[in-house]
């Protein structure tokens, strides 16, 4: 008898939208995924990428059995082994290392799934009990996240839904159509109702195309632009003095600093016109309600933390927070903080008082190549990678690859596919996808807690991450009862009383109780309840020039005069989906967008292969001469798997491991390069 069921799921990917999904399952096979029309932020729509989820799940190249490497690291030659053999070998290797120093073992994970269970629940317990190094998960958002915490006291912001009522929306550092689609729906509603949309982004994105105005500033100058706006707010008295007085600390010092940023200076630093600065400030200072949708692109530069602080202060100066359709959203994840039980899931108490070091995931290239030292601690002897593909996504590939290629490094990778990282593993373990396991989710773009029910049985011999760490714990002799918790027990423990399990199970989501205009009368989650313009320990924010710019490194800028940013290609999500053929077919080849003037000056034609170079490496890709690039800036669209790109490289060949001012994050978009033609131009598809 044929059976068709609809299962409630949630999108696991590193995207602010955290969509509610309905999975159609026919005879045990997932045949369709659709956005849930009843979930307000999702409103029935999924992005193109996740609409292809069945194609990804049943991909013929899924890893469905444990594998042991038989070739050289990186070569990709493996043999099938049993789970018993795989877990036995891993446990024996980890025990031997742990007997010397468990800190020589490093977990490496990020947001391959954002699920609380398949992320750090059982894995956290395992590594805490082991006494392994901790991992500082900085690769994407920690500069901006720390900026919000410094300014507001938490990663909090506007409700997504109320952007529809805004009269002015600044879409700042965000290609919403590609990477925050459900926000864009609300922005379009606002536009239809007469709101003005302004896109602030070095790249002329698909989103910029559809806004009323695009301000194409130079990468890393967002803080200067915010200061220039403040200058105009001050001199034209577009300030809400009452809100500033009652709900902020430290304005006089920042006011003095902002007065040093007249439009002409701001324009010169940002690479835009003084009239653009004046017009933007006028719009922002004279329109209510005015909302900012900041996204993480702008904080991937040296001064990203300061810049995010400066932007976050703007709605406090104009009193935009008084309105439910005014204020700002960079991340909503802090709203969940008091409702999630991370300690119950991850059990840091299992460290039992041991002080262990922390490895920054963003400097894994350098750290894998370090010897033991009193400052660093033991050389890294083992890496357990899950929910991440560092060989493709970590900065400065040459060092990352050299580190992963170390023959004395023992590497285990939990994966769906043979990624660049899996190619370097000693053991690859088959992981379930979101359709095959239970999970619960928060969101960083809305305020609904979400449930993901398994829709189908695990394919092949794949296991949920929770189960892998449960079984590894047993092999290691970890006798604590918490290692026997099943996934439903973990899911029930994940949230506090504001997210009742029964409601979550029945409907698939629970909205957090947050006022419509949460800071209309102050009440920020900082210690003082006020916006901390002068943040404890940080002082007043300032524009911080890039590590690599004509201003901070003039000799370098003469050799490498182009600033490169590396935003995601529209059909990829970080490095996920690059191996889904129908999506890769759309992207075709790794592209570098160049302005016509920069291309002509180098004798580069559209469609021609080009080499992007700097002192760190060389990346082969295809030039797309396009108005999407402003003069002086090239856009290297990512993040291709190295082995699926040209010449086995990707854009991270030229990025570096220098960190941001806050959050110890990589400054991916703070990167000087030169571009050289390579061969003749090919016909454009
Ligand atoms: S828009 Fe974002 S959350 Fe929604 S399905 Fe796509 S990747 Fe997932």
JSON list of C-alpha atoms in Angstrom, two decimals, residues 56 61-67 78 83 86-87 90-91 94 105-113 117-124 126-127 382-390 404 410-433 437 461-473 575-576 641:
[
{"chain": "A", "resi": 56, "resn": "UNK", "atom": "CA", "xyz": [21.26, 16.56, -1.99]},
{"chain": "A", "resi": 61, "resn": "UNK", "atom": "CA", "xyz": [28.02, 10.50, -3.87]},
{"chain": "A", "resi": 62, "resn": "UNK", "atom": "CA", "xyz": [26.63, 10.49, -0.31]},
{"chain": "A", "resi": 63, "resn": "UNK", "atom": "CA", "xyz": [29.03, 8.87, 2.11]},
{"chain": "A", "resi": 64, "resn": "UNK", "atom": "CA", "xyz": [26.97, 5.94, 3.41]},
{"chain": "A", "resi": 65, "resn": "UNK", "atom": "CA", "xyz": [29.57, 3.77, 5.16]},
{"chain": "A", "resi": 66, "resn": "UNK", "atom": "CA", "xyz": [32.60, 4.40, 7.37]},
{"chain": "A", "resi": 67, "resn": "UNK", "atom": "CA", "xyz": [35.76, 4.78, 5.34]},
{"chain": "A", "resi": 78, "resn": "UNK", "atom": "CA", "xyz": [39.49, 5.21, 0.88]},
{"chain": "A", "resi": 83, "resn": "UNK", "atom": "CA", "xyz": [31.42, 0.95, 12.24]},
{"chain": "A", "resi": 86, "resn": "UNK", "atom": "CA", "xyz": [36.08, 2.63, 12.73]},
{"chain": "A", "resi": 87, "resn": "UNK", "atom": "CA", "xyz": [35.01, 3.38, 16.29]},
{"chain": "A", "resi": 90, "resn": "UNK", "atom": "CA", "xyz": [39.29, 6.10, 16.73]},
{"chain": "A", "resi": 91, "resn": "UNK", "atom": "CA", "xyz": [38.87, 5.29, 20.42]},
{"chain": "A", "resi": 94, "resn": "UNK", "atom": "CA", "xyz": [42.26, 9.16, 21.02]},
{"chain": "A", "resi": 105, "resn": "UNK", "atom": "CA", "xyz": [42.85, 16.61, 20.53]},
{"chain": "A", "resi": 106, "resn": "UNK", "atom": "CA", "xyz": [40.82, 19.42, 18.94]},
{"chain": "A", "resi": 107, "resn": "UNK", "atom": "CA", "xyz": [37.15, 19.39, 17.90]},
{"chain": "A", "resi": 108, "resn": "UNK", "atom": "CA", "xyz": [36.46, 21.45, 14.76]},
{"chain": "A", "resi": 109, "resn": "UNK", "atom": "CA", "xyz": [32.85, 22.28, 14.00]},
{"chain": "A", "resi": 110, "resn": "UNK", "atom": "CA", "xyz": [30.67, 25.13, 12.91]},
{"chain": "A", "resi": 111, "resn": "UNK", "atom": "CA", "xyz": [27.25, 25.67, 11.37]},
{"chain": "A", "resi": 112, "resn": "UNK", "atom": "CA", "xyz": [27.04, 22.87, 8.81]},
{"chain": "A", "resi": 113, "resn": "UNK", "atom": "CA", "xyz": [23.98, 22.21, 10.85]},
{"chain": "A", "resi": 117, "resn": "UNK", "atom": "CA", "xyz": [21.53, 18.44, 19.11]},
{"chain": "A", "resi": 118, "resn": "UNK", "atom": "CA", "xyz": [23.58, 17.55, 16.06]},
{"chain": "A", "resi": 119, "resn": "UNK", "atom": "CA", "xyz": [25.79, 20.55, 16.79]},
{"chain": "A", "resi": 120, "resn": "UNK", "atom": "CA", "xyz": [27.32, 20.65, 20.23]},
{"chain": "A", "resi": 121, "resn": "UNK", "atom": "CA", "xyz": [25.04, 18.59, 22.49]},
{"chain": "A", "resi": 122, "resn": "UNK", "atom": "CA", "xyz": [26.55, 15.11, 22.70]},
{"chain": "A", "resi": 123, "resn": "UNK", "atom": "CA", "xyz": [29.75, 16.33, 21.03]},
{"chain": "A", "resi": 124, "resn": "UNK", "atom": "CA", "xyz": [30.18, 18.94, 23.75]},
{"chain": "A", "resi": 126, "resn": "UNK", "atom": "CA", "xyz": [32.24, 14.07, 24.76]},
{"chain": "A", "resi": 127, "resn": "UNK", "atom": "CA", "xyz": [34.97, 16.67, 24.37]},
{"chain": "A", "resi": 382, "resn": "UNK", "atom": "CA", "xyz": [44.13, 14.83, 16.40]},
{"chain": "A", "resi": 383, "resn": "UNK", "atom": "CA", "xyz": [41.24, 16.73, 14.85]},
{"chain": "A", "resi": 384, "resn": "UNK", "atom": "CA", "xyz": [37.63, 15.62, 14.95]},
{"chain": "A", "resi": 385, "resn": "UNK", "atom": "CA", "xyz": [35.75, 17.59, 12.29]},
{"chain": "A", "resi": 386, "resn": "UNK", "atom": "CA", "xyz": [31.95, 17.73, 12.11]},
{"chain": "A", "resi": 387, "resn": "UNK", "atom": "CA", "xyz": [29.54, 20.24, 10.53]},
{"chain": "A", "resi": 388, "resn": "UNK", "atom": "CA", "xyz": [32.42, 22.02, 8.84]},
{"chain": "A", "resi": 389, "resn": "UNK", "atom": "CA", "xyz": [34.71, 21.93, 5.83]},
{"chain": "A", "resi": 390, "resn": "UNK", "atom": "CA", "xyz": [37.77, 23.86, 6.99]},
{"chain": "A", "resi": 404, "resn": "UNK", "atom": "CA", "xyz": [45.70, 18.89, 7.20]},
{"chain": "A", "resi": 410, "resn": "UNK", "atom": "CA", "xyz": [45.03, 11.94, 13.09]},
{"chain": "A", "resi": 411, "resn": "UNK", "atom": "CA", "xyz": [41.86, 13.32, 11.50]},
{"chain": "A", "resi": 412, "resn": "UNK", "atom": "CA", "xyz": [38.31, 12.06, 11.77]},
{"chain": "A", "resi": 413, "resn": "UNK", "atom": "CA", "xyz": [35.58, 13.70, 9.67]},
{"chain": "A", "resi": 414, "resn": "UNK", "atom": "CA", "xyz": [31.83, 13.23, 10.11]},
{"chain": "A", "resi": 415, "resn": "UNK", "atom": "CA", "xyz": [30.33, 14.12, 6.75]},
{"chain": "A", "resi": 416, "resn": "UNK", "atom": "CA", "xyz": [27.68, 13.66, 4.08]},
{"chain": "A", "resi": 417, "resn": "UNK", "atom": "CA", "xyz": [30.13, 13.94, 1.20]},
{"chain": "A", "resi": 418, "resn": "UNK", "atom": "CA", "xyz": [33.80, 13.62, 0.38]},
{"chain": "A", "resi": 419, "resn": "UNK", "atom": "CA", "xyz": [34.63, 17.27, 0.81]},
{"chain": "A", "resi": 420, "resn": "UNK", "atom": "CA", "xyz": [38.11, 18.74, 0.57]},
{"chain": "A", "resi": 421, "resn": "UNK", "atom": "CA", "xyz": [38.37, 18.16, 4.31]},
{"chain": "A", "resi": 422, "resn": "UNK", "atom": "CA", "xyz": [37.12, 14.56, 4.16]},
{"chain": "A", "resi": 423, "resn": "UNK", "atom": "CA", "xyz": [39.80, 13.87, 1.53]},
{"chain": "A", "resi": 424, "resn": "UNK", "atom": "CA", "xyz": [42.36, 14.59, 4.25]},
{"chain": "A", "resi": 425, "resn": "UNK", "atom": "CA", "xyz": [40.77, 12.36, 6.88]},
{"chain": "A", "resi": 426, "resn": "UNK", "atom": "CA", "xyz": [42.12, 9.13, 8.30]},
{"chain": "A", "resi": 427, "resn": "UNK", "atom": "CA", "xyz": [38.58, 7.99, 9.00]},
{"chain": "A", "resi": 428, "resn": "UNK", "atom": "CA", "xyz": [35.37, 9.35, 7.46]},
{"chain": "A", "resi": 429, "resn": "UNK", "atom": "CA", "xyz": [32.11, 8.62, 9.28]},
{"chain": "A", "resi": 430, "resn": "UNK", "atom": "CA", "xyz": [28.78, 8.88, 7.41]},
{"chain": "A", "resi": 431, "resn": "UNK", "atom": "CA", "xyz": [26.51, 11.52, 8.96]},
{"chain": "A", "resi": 432, "resn": "UNK", "atom": "CA", "xyz": [22.76, 11.81, 8.61]},
{"chain": "A", "resi": 433, "resn": "UNK", "atom": "CA", "xyz": [21.24, 14.84, 6.92]},
{"chain": "A", "resi": 437, "resn": "UNK", "atom": "CA", "xyz": [17.54, 12.95, 12.37]},
{"chain": "A", "resi": 461, "resn": "UNK", "atom": "CA", "xyz": [24.87, 3.21, 7.57]},
{"chain": "A", "resi": 462, "resn": "UNK", "atom": "CA", "xyz": [24.70, 6.95, 8.32]},
{"chain": "A", "resi": 463, "resn": "UNK", "atom": "CA", "xyz": [24.27, 7.96, 11.96]},
{"chain": "A", "resi": 464, "resn": "UNK", "atom": "CA", "xyz": [23.35, 11.22, 13.67]},
{"chain": "A", "resi": 465, "resn": "UNK", "atom": "CA", "xyz": [26.31, 13.05, 15.21]},
{"chain": "A", "resi": 466, "resn": "UNK", "atom": "CA", "xyz": [24.73, 12.51, 18.62]},
{"chain": "A", "resi": 467, "resn": "UNK", "atom": "CA", "xyz": [24.84, 8.76, 18.11]},
{"chain": "A", "resi": 468, "resn": "UNK", "atom": "CA", "xyz": [28.44, 8.80, 16.90]},
{"chain": "A", "resi": 469, "resn": "UNK", "atom": "CA", "xyz": [29.59, 10.63, 20.02]},
{"chain": "A", "resi": 470, "resn": "UNK", "atom": "CA", "xyz": [27.41, 8.41, 22.22]},
{"chain": "A", "resi": 471, "resn": "UNK", "atom": "CA", "xyz": [29.07, 5.31, 20.81]},
{"chain": "A", "resi": 472, "resn": "UNK", "atom": "CA", "xyz": [32.54, 6.83, 20.94]},
{"chain": "A", "resi": 473, "resn": "UNK", "atom": "CA", "xyz": [31.95, 7.73, 24.59]},
{"chain": "A", "resi": 575, "resn": "UNK", "atom": "CA", "xyz": [30.73, 25.53, 0.90]},
{"chain": "A", "resi": 576, "resn": "UNK", "atom": "CA", "xyz": [27.45, 23.60, 1.15]},
{"chain": "A", "resi": 641, "resn": "UNK", "atom": "CA", "xyz": [35.25, 23.25, -3.08]}
]
